């Protein structure tokens, strides 16, 4: 599958910039797939205005691939069917992204599965190739790109990522079948490495950049990078977000991105209130992602917010030891109390019954 095979409306949405939640996994107490709440979650994202959904990514839990659970195909299949059904009913086009990880043989198999199930692109994690050099990494990426359009992925080391210097990204830009890049090192210097590489390769108009920096969402989206080149100054923006943080309070995330795009597109002065809101979002993210404990409770924290809204039945993770850290629940309650304007509880209450209906 090539970039040209992605439906034109989806490709247009992707390049303009949109909200793509990194979807969590709905489980029952016995840790089997809770299809009813998983469907509700998908419907919530689509009705909230998300332009895409990313499944089988870090937020969905890498353990879905374990022989003990065998949930990779069921989750990807269910997600694809729900998105297609929604599109048939509404005429909307939602971008389908599947996470792909593991060493090359595993990644090839997962990319082939995503292609079979109708996904548009794969988000390619390089965590399993921690000891590989740049040549080996690029060879791996090329092999996956031969099957599906790929989203490059700079994942922070705290949750399993590895250092990917400018030299890697400059070589990565030579691959043809790139759908976009998720920049998530939680590091401004490393974020700039990716932006520079896109500009230096002359591919800034065809490869959209998405923030995965959950600690810096608003600033990432507001910033216009100005990169010197032989052709003059290249002005580059991060177009949208592919974020675990946007898997909660998604309706407000859609409103936020629209507000930022309207502001930046018109060349208006950035309101100071928007910058202040960005810091509030970062504070909320610190609670949800358990930044105080090196992100140990990041998935359970997201689950907790969704459970409080009724979108999940519990906070269970496939790994029973993965749960909220001491004090994390209190932190989540604090930010919910401090920043009531950031949540979309009313929107969820108004629609939850319909999303849970089979």
mmCIF file of C-alpha atoms in Angstrom:
data_model
loop_
_atom_site.group_PDB
_atom_site.id
_atom_site.type_symbol
_atom_site.label_atom_id
_atom_site.label_comp_id
_atom_site.label_asym_id
_atom_site.label_seq_id
_atom_site.Cartn_x
_atom_site.Cartn_y
_atom_site.Cartn_z
ATOM 1 C CA UNK A 1 0.000 0.000 0.000
ATOM 2 C CA UNK A 2 1.267 3.461 -0.920
ATOM 3 C CA UNK A 3 0.479 6.985 0.221
ATOM 4 C CA UNK A 4 -1.502 7.408 -3.001
ATOM 5 C CA UNK A 5 -3.790 4.565 -1.901
ATOM 6 C CA UNK A 6 -4.981 6.509 1.148
ATOM 7 C CA UNK A 7 -8.415 8.007 0.332
ATOM 8 C CA UNK A 8 -7.991 11.638 -0.660
ATOM 9 C CA UNK A 9 -10.249 13.007 2.128
ATOM 10 C CA UNK A 10 -8.210 11.125 4.743
ATOM 11 C CA UNK A 11 -4.916 12.320 3.308
ATOM 12 C CA UNK A 12 -6.189 15.889 3.242
ATOM 13 C CA UNK A 13 -7.250 15.681 6.902
ATOM 14 C CA UNK A 14 -3.920 14.138 7.872
ATOM 15 C CA UNK A 15 -1.852 16.828 6.171
ATOM 16 C CA UNK A 16 -3.973 19.713 7.412
ATOM 17 C CA UNK A 17 -3.624 18.443 10.967
ATOM 18 C CA UNK A 18 -6.136 16.709 13.178
ATOM 19 C CA UNK A 19 -6.770 15.126 16.551
ATOM 20 C CA UNK A 20 -5.723 11.466 16.692
ATOM 21 C CA UNK A 21 -6.296 9.836 20.089
ATOM 22 C CA UNK A 22 -4.023 6.946 21.030
ATOM 23 C CA UNK A 23 -6.755 4.510 22.014
ATOM 24 C CA UNK A 24 -6.781 2.746 25.402
ATOM 25 C CA UNK A 25 -7.930 -0.849 25.872
ATOM 26 C CA UNK A 26 -11.303 -1.634 27.487
ATOM 27 C CA UNK A 27 -11.121 -4.714 29.700
ATOM 28 C CA UNK A 28 -13.381 -6.755 31.946
ATOM 29 C CA UNK A 29 -12.235 -7.742 35.473
ATOM 30 C CA UNK A 30 -10.935 -11.060 34.076
ATOM 31 C CA UNK A 31 -8.846 -9.047 31.586
ATOM 32 C CA UNK A 32 -10.770 -10.182 28.542
ATOM 33 C CA UNK A 33 -11.738 -7.613 25.906
ATOM 34 C CA UNK A 34 -14.776 -5.543 26.862
ATOM 35 C CA UNK A 35 -16.195 -5.020 23.371
ATOM 36 C CA UNK A 36 -19.129 -2.911 24.560
ATOM 37 C CA UNK A 37 -16.961 -0.270 26.201
ATOM 38 C CA UNK A 38 -14.312 -0.501 23.480
ATOM 39 C CA UNK A 39 -16.942 0.349 20.887
ATOM 40 C CA UNK A 40 -18.238 3.159 23.087
ATOM 41 C CA UNK A 41 -14.747 4.608 23.298
ATOM 42 C CA UNK A 42 -14.309 4.525 19.524
ATOM 43 C CA UNK A 43 -17.722 6.137 18.990
ATOM 44 C CA UNK A 44 -16.854 8.815 21.536
ATOM 45 C CA UNK A 45 -13.716 9.764 19.646
ATOM 46 C CA UNK A 46 -15.502 9.964 16.326
ATOM 47 C CA UNK A 47 -18.468 11.962 17.631
ATOM 48 C CA UNK A 48 -16.034 14.260 19.452
ATOM 49 C CA UNK A 49 -14.577 15.201 16.064
ATOM 50 C CA UNK A 50 -11.311 13.264 16.029
ATOM 51 C CA UNK A 51 -9.954 12.901 12.514
ATOM 52 C CA UNK A 52 -8.239 9.608 13.235
ATOM 53 C CA UNK A 53 -7.738 6.856 15.781
ATOM 54 C CA UNK A 54 -4.500 5.051 16.587
ATOM 55 C CA UNK A 55 -4.929 1.489 17.883
ATOM 56 C CA UNK A 56 -2.433 -1.112 19.116
ATOM 57 C CA UNK A 57 -0.104 1.645 20.305
ATOM 58 C CA UNK A 58 1.502 2.186 23.724
ATOM 59 C CA UNK A 59 -1.768 3.406 25.275
ATOM 60 C CA UNK A 60 -3.520 0.252 24.017
ATOM 61 C CA UNK A 61 -0.881 -1.778 25.911
ATOM 62 C CA UNK A 62 1.855 -3.665 24.095
ATOM 63 C CA UNK A 63 0.781 -6.832 25.950
ATOM 64 C CA UNK A 64 -2.125 -7.267 23.515
ATOM 65 C CA UNK A 65 0.466 -9.048 21.366
ATOM 66 C CA UNK A 66 1.242 -11.629 24.062
ATOM 67 C CA UNK A 67 0.250 -15.259 23.317
ATOM 68 C CA UNK A 68 -1.422 -15.181 26.717
ATOM 69 C CA UNK A 69 -3.975 -12.629 25.502
ATOM 70 C CA UNK A 70 -3.932 -12.700 21.672
ATOM 71 C CA UNK A 71 -5.791 -9.402 21.437
ATOM 72 C CA UNK A 72 -3.923 -7.663 18.617
ATOM 73 C CA UNK A 73 -6.142 -8.802 15.772
ATOM 74 C CA UNK A 74 -9.429 -8.619 17.738
ATOM 75 C CA UNK A 75 -8.736 -5.019 18.787
ATOM 76 C CA UNK A 76 -7.585 -3.908 15.337
ATOM 77 C CA UNK A 77 -10.501 -5.648 13.645
ATOM 78 C CA UNK A 78 -13.119 -4.210 16.002
ATOM 79 C CA UNK A 79 -11.688 -0.698 15.632
ATOM 80 C CA UNK A 80 -11.601 -0.894 11.850
ATOM 81 C CA UNK A 81 -15.192 -2.167 11.663
ATOM 82 C CA UNK A 82 -16.511 0.558 13.954
ATOM 83 C CA UNK A 83 -14.766 3.283 11.957
ATOM 84 C CA UNK A 84 -16.083 1.884 8.670
ATOM 85 C CA UNK A 85 -19.615 1.627 10.071
ATOM 86 C CA UNK A 86 -19.464 5.214 11.269
ATOM 87 C CA UNK A 87 -18.253 6.354 7.869
ATOM 88 C CA UNK A 88 -21.109 4.572 6.112
ATOM 89 C CA UNK A 89 -23.662 6.255 8.400
ATOM 90 C CA UNK A 90 -22.212 9.764 8.453
ATOM 91 C CA UNK A 91 -20.077 10.108 5.346
ATOM 92 C CA UNK A 92 -17.117 11.024 7.552
ATOM 93 C CA UNK A 93 -13.646 9.721 6.819
ATOM 94 C CA UNK A 94 -11.565 8.719 9.822
ATOM 95 C CA UNK A 95 -7.859 7.936 9.512
ATOM 96 C CA UNK A 96 -7.006 4.459 10.792
ATOM 97 C CA UNK A 97 -3.524 4.027 12.232
ATOM 98 C CA UNK A 98 -2.164 0.796 13.675
ATOM 99 C CA UNK A 99 0.834 0.521 15.929
ATOM 100 C CA UNK A 100 3.615 -1.770 14.737
ATOM 101 C CA UNK A 101 6.479 -2.896 16.941
ATOM 102 C CA UNK A 102 9.014 -5.649 17.475
ATOM 103 C CA UNK A 103 11.995 -6.792 15.451
ATOM 104 C CA UNK A 104 11.708 -6.867 11.687
ATOM 105 C CA UNK A 105 9.926 -10.199 11.231
ATOM 106 C CA UNK A 106 7.287 -9.295 13.823
ATOM 107 C CA UNK A 107 6.874 -5.769 12.466
ATOM 108 C CA UNK A 108 6.386 -7.069 8.919
ATOM 109 C CA UNK A 109 3.660 -9.413 10.146
ATOM 110 C CA UNK A 110 1.896 -6.637 12.059
ATOM 111 C CA UNK A 111 2.072 -4.278 9.067
ATOM 112 C CA UNK A 112 0.591 -6.977 6.831
ATOM 113 C CA UNK A 113 -2.225 -7.482 9.346
ATOM 114 C CA UNK A 114 -2.954 -3.754 9.411
ATOM 115 C CA UNK A 115 -3.092 -3.714 5.624
ATOM 116 C CA UNK A 116 -5.476 -6.680 5.584
ATOM 117 C CA UNK A 117 -7.780 -4.983 8.089
ATOM 118 C CA UNK A 118 -8.012 -1.754 6.109
ATOM 119 C CA UNK A 119 -5.725 0.598 7.990
ATOM 120 C CA UNK A 120 -4.236 3.631 6.262
ATOM 121 C CA UNK A 121 -0.838 3.810 7.972
ATOM 122 C CA UNK A 122 1.244 2.226 10.718
ATOM 123 C CA UNK A 123 2.958 3.948 13.631
ATOM 124 C CA UNK A 124 6.376 2.338 13.713
ATOM 125 C CA UNK A 125 7.998 1.831 17.126
ATOM 126 C CA UNK A 126 11.737 1.173 17.147
ATOM 127 C CA UNK A 127 11.946 0.225 20.823
ATOM 128 C CA UNK A 128 12.811 -3.410 20.080
ATOM 129 C CA UNK A 129 15.892 -2.328 18.095
ATOM 130 C CA UNK A 130 17.624 -0.629 21.012
ATOM 131 C CA UNK A 131 21.089 -1.869 19.989
ATOM 132 C CA UNK A 132 20.745 -1.343 16.236
ATOM 133 C CA UNK A 133 22.757 1.306 14.413
ATOM 134 C CA UNK A 134 21.296 3.883 12.030
ATOM 135 C CA UNK A 135 21.836 1.694 8.962
ATOM 136 C CA UNK A 136 19.970 -1.208 10.557
ATOM 137 C CA UNK A 137 17.159 1.058 11.744
ATOM 138 C CA UNK A 138 16.654 2.573 8.311
ATOM 139 C CA UNK A 139 16.694 -0.869 6.677
ATOM 140 C CA UNK A 140 14.002 -1.947 9.130
ATOM 141 C CA UNK A 141 11.897 1.131 8.327
ATOM 142 C CA UNK A 142 12.237 0.588 4.582
ATOM 143 C CA UNK A 143 10.985 -2.980 4.883
ATOM 144 C CA UNK A 144 7.866 -1.874 6.744
ATOM 145 C CA UNK A 145 7.318 1.044 4.357
ATOM 146 C CA UNK A 146 7.328 -1.449 1.492
ATOM 147 C CA UNK A 147 4.088 -2.834 2.966
ATOM 148 C CA UNK A 148 2.302 0.205 4.423
ATOM 149 C CA UNK A 149 2.704 3.976 4.689
ATOM 150 C CA UNK A 150 4.595 4.575 7.914
ATOM 151 C CA UNK A 151 4.390 7.148 10.665
ATOM 152 C CA UNK A 152 7.839 7.779 12.060
ATOM 153 C CA UNK A 153 7.841 7.682 15.846
ATOM 154 C CA UNK A 154 10.239 9.389 18.244
ATOM 155 C CA UNK A 155 9.227 7.824 21.580
ATOM 156 C CA UNK A 156 10.596 9.121 24.878
ATOM 157 C CA UNK A 157 13.116 6.815 26.590
ATOM 158 C CA UNK A 158 11.094 6.848 29.859
ATOM 159 C CA UNK A 159 8.511 4.525 28.316
ATOM 160 C CA UNK A 160 10.768 2.394 26.143
ATOM 161 C CA UNK A 161 11.998 4.707 23.394
ATOM 162 C CA UNK A 162 15.585 5.244 22.277
ATOM 163 C CA UNK A 163 17.717 8.149 21.135
ATOM 164 C CA UNK A 164 17.208 8.973 17.447
ATOM 165 C CA UNK A 165 19.612 11.764 16.449
ATOM 166 C CA UNK A 166 19.328 14.213 13.574
ATOM 167 C CA UNK A 167 21.452 11.897 11.409
ATOM 168 C CA UNK A 168 18.841 9.141 11.739
ATOM 169 C CA UNK A 169 15.958 11.433 10.809
ATOM 170 C CA UNK A 170 17.874 12.844 7.848
ATOM 171 C CA UNK A 171 18.254 9.306 6.474
ATOM 172 C CA UNK A 172 14.651 8.463 7.378
ATOM 173 C CA UNK A 173 13.462 11.302 5.126
ATOM 174 C CA UNK A 174 14.829 9.433 2.096
ATOM 175 C CA UNK A 175 12.131 6.769 2.474
ATOM 176 C CA UNK A 176 9.281 7.327 0.029
ATOM 177 C CA UNK A 177 6.252 5.936 1.832
ATOM 178 C CA UNK A 178 6.091 8.251 4.877
ATOM 179 C CA UNK A 179 2.619 9.300 6.039
ATOM 180 C CA UNK A 180 3.828 11.525 8.880
ATOM 181 C CA UNK A 181 5.981 11.670 11.993
ATOM 182 C CA UNK A 182 4.910 11.576 15.629
ATOM 183 C CA UNK A 183 7.417 13.571 17.669
ATOM 184 C CA UNK A 184 7.275 12.359 21.273
ATOM 185 C CA UNK A 185 10.724 12.530 22.922
ATOM 186 C CA UNK A 186 9.432 14.941 25.620
ATOM 187 C CA UNK A 187 12.505 17.008 24.783
ATOM 188 C CA UNK A 188 12.669 20.329 22.897
ATOM 189 C CA UNK A 189 16.152 19.704 21.477
ATOM 190 C CA UNK A 190 15.184 16.331 20.040
ATOM 191 C CA UNK A 191 11.926 17.755 18.695
ATOM 192 C CA UNK A 192 13.924 20.350 16.804
ATOM 193 C CA UNK A 193 16.132 17.596 15.314
ATOM 194 C CA UNK A 194 13.077 16.139 13.542
ATOM 195 C CA UNK A 195 11.815 19.505 12.301
ATOM 196 C CA UNK A 196 15.261 20.375 10.924
ATOM 197 C CA UNK A 197 15.551 17.021 9.167
ATOM 198 C CA UNK A 198 12.203 17.473 7.407
ATOM 199 C CA UNK A 199 13.169 20.966 6.304
ATOM 200 C CA UNK A 200 16.649 19.972 5.162
ATOM 201 C CA UNK A 201 15.195 17.113 3.129
ATOM 202 C CA UNK A 202 12.756 19.475 1.422
ATOM 203 C CA UNK A 203 9.756 17.344 2.422
ATOM 204 C CA UNK A 204 8.009 19.736 4.769
ATOM 205 C CA UNK A 205 4.972 20.087 2.458
ATOM 206 C CA UNK A 206 4.322 16.348 2.139
ATOM 207 C CA UNK A 207 5.227 14.937 5.560
ATOM 208 C CA UNK A 208 2.989 16.282 8.337
ATOM 209 C CA UNK A 209 4.433 16.494 11.825
ATOM 210 C CA UNK A 210 2.334 15.481 14.812
ATOM 211 C CA UNK A 211 3.119 16.203 18.420
ATOM 212 C CA UNK A 212 3.300 13.326 20.827
ATOM 213 C CA UNK A 213 4.859 15.569 23.463
ATOM 214 C CA UNK A 214 2.017 15.318 25.954
ATOM 215 C CA UNK A 215 3.937 17.657 28.261
ATOM 216 C CA UNK A 216 4.065 20.478 25.691
ATOM 217 C CA UNK A 217 0.977 20.148 23.507
ATOM 218 C CA UNK A 218 -0.137 23.752 23.112
ATOM 219 C CA UNK A 219 3.344 25.217 22.664
ATOM 220 C CA UNK A 220 4.166 22.583 20.040
ATOM 221 C CA UNK A 221 1.040 23.424 18.053
ATOM 222 C CA UNK A 222 1.466 27.197 18.349
ATOM 223 C CA UNK A 223 5.136 27.358 17.383
ATOM 224 C CA UNK A 224 6.202 28.315 13.883
ATOM 225 C CA UNK A 225 9.670 26.912 13.272
ATOM 226 C CA UNK A 226 11.820 29.029 10.961
ATOM 227 C CA UNK A 227 14.572 26.881 9.484
ATOM 228 C CA UNK A 228 17.254 28.523 7.283
ATOM 229 C CA UNK A 229 17.876 26.794 3.942
ATOM 230 C CA UNK A 230 19.382 27.499 0.533
ATOM 231 C CA UNK A 231 15.879 28.412 -0.626
ATOM 232 C CA UNK A 232 15.434 30.865 2.231
ATOM 233 C CA UNK A 233 13.658 30.549 5.541
ATOM 234 C CA UNK A 234 11.314 27.555 5.708
ATOM 235 C CA UNK A 235 8.338 28.034 7.994
ATOM 236 C CA UNK A 236 7.142 24.758 9.476
ATOM 237 C CA UNK A 237 4.415 23.936 11.957
ATOM 238 C CA UNK A 238 3.450 20.809 13.822
ATOM 239 C CA UNK A 239 0.079 20.092 12.241
ATOM 240 C CA UNK A 240 -1.817 18.081 14.845
ATOM 241 C CA UNK A 241 -1.470 15.619 17.660
ATOM 242 C CA UNK A 242 -1.302 11.849 17.992
ATOM 243 C CA UNK A 243 -1.513 11.703 21.743
ATOM 244 C CA UNK A 244 -2.331 9.509 24.682
ATOM 245 C CA UNK A 245 -3.464 12.661 26.463
ATOM 246 C CA UNK A 246 -6.058 13.250 23.755
ATOM 247 C CA UNK A 247 -7.617 9.855 24.496
ATOM 248 C CA UNK A 248 -9.445 11.714 27.294
ATOM 249 C CA UNK A 249 -11.423 14.959 27.109
ATOM 250 C CA UNK A 250 -11.231 14.559 23.322
ATOM 251 C CA UNK A 251 -14.024 16.995 22.478
ATOM 252 C CA UNK A 252 -12.074 19.774 24.188
ATOM 253 C CA UNK A 253 -8.928 18.671 22.331
ATOM 254 C CA UNK A 254 -10.765 19.094 19.020
ATOM 255 C CA UNK A 255 -11.898 22.571 20.062
ATOM 256 C CA UNK A 256 -8.357 23.423 21.151
ATOM 257 C CA UNK A 257 -6.746 22.389 17.872
ATOM 258 C CA UNK A 258 -9.365 24.310 15.877
ATOM 259 C CA UNK A 259 -8.718 27.413 17.975
ATOM 260 C CA UNK A 260 -4.970 27.126 17.478
ATOM 261 C CA UNK A 261 -5.280 26.548 13.730
ATOM 262 C CA UNK A 262 -7.571 29.564 13.353
ATOM 263 C CA UNK A 263 -5.168 31.696 15.330
ATOM 264 C CA UNK A 264 -1.988 30.604 13.575
ATOM 265 C CA UNK A 265 -3.552 30.489 10.107
ATOM 266 C CA UNK A 266 -4.677 34.097 10.351
ATOM 267 C CA UNK A 267 -1.336 35.279 11.672
ATOM 268 C CA UNK A 268 -2.996 36.659 14.773
ATOM 269 C CA UNK A 269 -1.253 37.493 18.004
ATOM 270 C CA UNK A 270 -1.266 34.466 20.300
ATOM 271 C CA UNK A 271 -3.603 35.132 23.235
ATOM 272 C CA UNK A 272 -1.843 34.897 26.578
ATOM 273 C CA UNK A 273 -4.843 32.905 27.837
ATOM 274 C CA UNK A 274 -4.021 30.166 25.349
ATOM 275 C CA UNK A 275 -0.483 29.898 26.685
ATOM 276 C CA UNK A 276 -1.817 29.745 30.237
ATOM 277 C CA UNK A 277 -4.240 27.020 29.214
ATOM 278 C CA UNK A 278 -1.309 25.117 27.774
ATOM 279 C CA UNK A 279 0.325 25.021 31.189
ATOM 280 C CA UNK A 280 -2.939 23.850 32.739
ATOM 281 C CA UNK A 281 -3.063 21.005 30.210
ATOM 282 C CA UNK A 282 0.519 20.105 31.094
ATOM 283 C CA UNK A 283 -0.413 20.025 34.790
ATOM 284 C CA UNK A 284 -3.364 17.749 34.018
ATOM 285 C CA UNK A 285 -1.111 15.534 31.943
ATOM 286 C CA UNK A 286 1.371 15.216 34.790
ATOM 287 C CA UNK A 287 -1.430 13.776 36.921
ATOM 288 C CA UNK A 288 -2.869 11.492 34.253
ATOM 289 C CA UNK A 289 0.538 10.212 33.123
ATOM 290 C CA UNK A 290 2.010 9.933 36.621
ATOM 291 C CA UNK A 291 5.032 12.081 35.833
ATOM 292 C CA UNK A 292 5.958 12.144 39.534
ATOM 293 C CA UNK A 293 6.665 8.398 39.372
ATOM 294 C CA UNK A 294 8.418 8.200 35.994
ATOM 295 C CA UNK A 295 5.127 7.493 34.178
ATOM 296 C CA UNK A 296 4.527 4.145 35.883
ATOM 297 C CA UNK A 297 0.804 4.824 36.172
ATOM 298 C CA UNK A 298 0.327 6.514 32.802
ATOM 299 C CA UNK A 299 -2.075 3.963 31.286
ATOM 300 C CA UNK A 300 -4.007 3.411 34.514
ATOM 301 C CA UNK A 301 -4.290 7.183 34.916
ATOM 302 C CA UNK A 302 -5.916 7.557 31.507
ATOM 303 C CA UNK A 303 -8.236 4.669 32.400
ATOM 304 C CA UNK A 304 -9.206 6.391 35.634
ATOM 305 C CA UNK A 305 -10.391 9.524 33.832
ATOM 306 C CA UNK A 306 -12.390 7.475 31.331
ATOM 307 C CA UNK A 307 -13.869 5.338 34.098
ATOM 308 C CA UNK A 308 -15.074 8.424 35.954
ATOM 309 C CA UNK A 309 -16.889 9.483 32.786
ATOM 310 C CA UNK A 310 -18.412 6.029 32.292
ATOM 311 C CA UNK A 311 -16.498 5.288 29.096
ATOM 312 C CA UNK A 312 -14.605 2.425 30.751
ATOM 313 C CA UNK A 313 -15.900 -0.014 33.337
ATOM 314 C CA UNK A 314 -12.635 -0.164 35.281
ATOM 315 C CA UNK A 315 -8.951 0.725 35.187
ATOM 316 C CA UNK A 316 -7.705 -2.841 34.705
ATOM 317 C CA UNK A 317 -4.558 -3.362 32.632
ATOM 318 C CA UNK A 318 -3.357 -6.641 31.142
ATOM 319 C CA UNK A 319 -0.424 -6.519 33.525
ATOM 320 C CA UNK A 320 -2.094 -6.710 36.966
ATOM 321 C CA UNK A 321 0.820 -4.815 38.495
ATOM 322 C CA UNK A 322 0.155 -1.844 36.245
ATOM 323 C CA UNK A 323 -2.145 0.413 38.235
ATOM 324 C CA UNK A 324 -2.319 3.859 39.810
ATOM 325 C CA UNK A 325 0.694 4.960 41.832
ATOM 326 C CA UNK A 326 0.395 6.094 45.423
ATOM 327 C CA UNK A 327 -1.051 9.588 45.403
ATOM 328 C CA UNK A 328 -1.944 9.556 41.704
ATOM 329 C CA UNK A 329 -5.702 9.384 42.245
ATOM 330 C CA UNK A 330 -5.494 12.444 44.463
ATOM 331 C CA UNK A 331 -3.523 14.257 41.773
ATOM 332 C CA UNK A 332 -6.129 13.357 39.146
ATOM 333 C CA UNK A 333 -8.896 14.643 41.410
ATOM 334 C CA UNK A 334 -6.913 17.827 42.004
ATOM 335 C CA UNK A 335 -6.518 18.749 38.327
ATOM 336 C CA UNK A 336 -10.145 17.904 37.588
ATOM 337 C CA UNK A 337 -11.168 20.298 40.367
ATOM 338 C CA UNK A 338 -8.650 22.967 39.367
ATOM 339 C CA UNK A 339 -9.427 23.002 35.650
ATOM 340 C CA UNK A 340 -13.135 22.247 35.070
ATOM 341 C CA UNK A 341 -13.079 23.970 31.677
ATOM 342 C CA UNK A 342 -10.668 21.363 30.289
ATOM 343 C CA UNK A 343 -13.014 18.383 30.582
ATOM 344 C CA UNK A 344 -15.873 17.314 28.308
ATOM 345 C CA UNK A 345 -18.004 15.620 30.978
ATOM 346 C CA UNK A 346 -21.236 17.259 29.793
ATOM 347 C CA UNK A 347 -20.684 16.078 26.205
ATOM 348 C CA UNK A 348 -20.023 12.542 27.446
ATOM 349 C CA UNK A 349 -23.095 12.485 29.713
ATOM 350 C CA UNK A 350 -25.291 13.618 26.825
ATOM 351 C CA UNK A 351 -24.119 10.808 24.532
ATOM 352 C CA UNK A 352 -22.899 7.933 26.694
ATOM 353 C CA UNK A 353 -26.078 5.828 26.503
ATOM 354 C CA UNK A 354 -26.040 5.898 22.706
ATOM 355 C CA UNK A 355 -22.338 4.993 22.567
ATOM 356 C CA UNK A 356 -22.889 2.013 24.874
ATOM 357 C CA UNK A 357 -25.843 0.748 22.856
ATOM 358 C CA UNK A 358 -25.036 -2.272 20.659
#
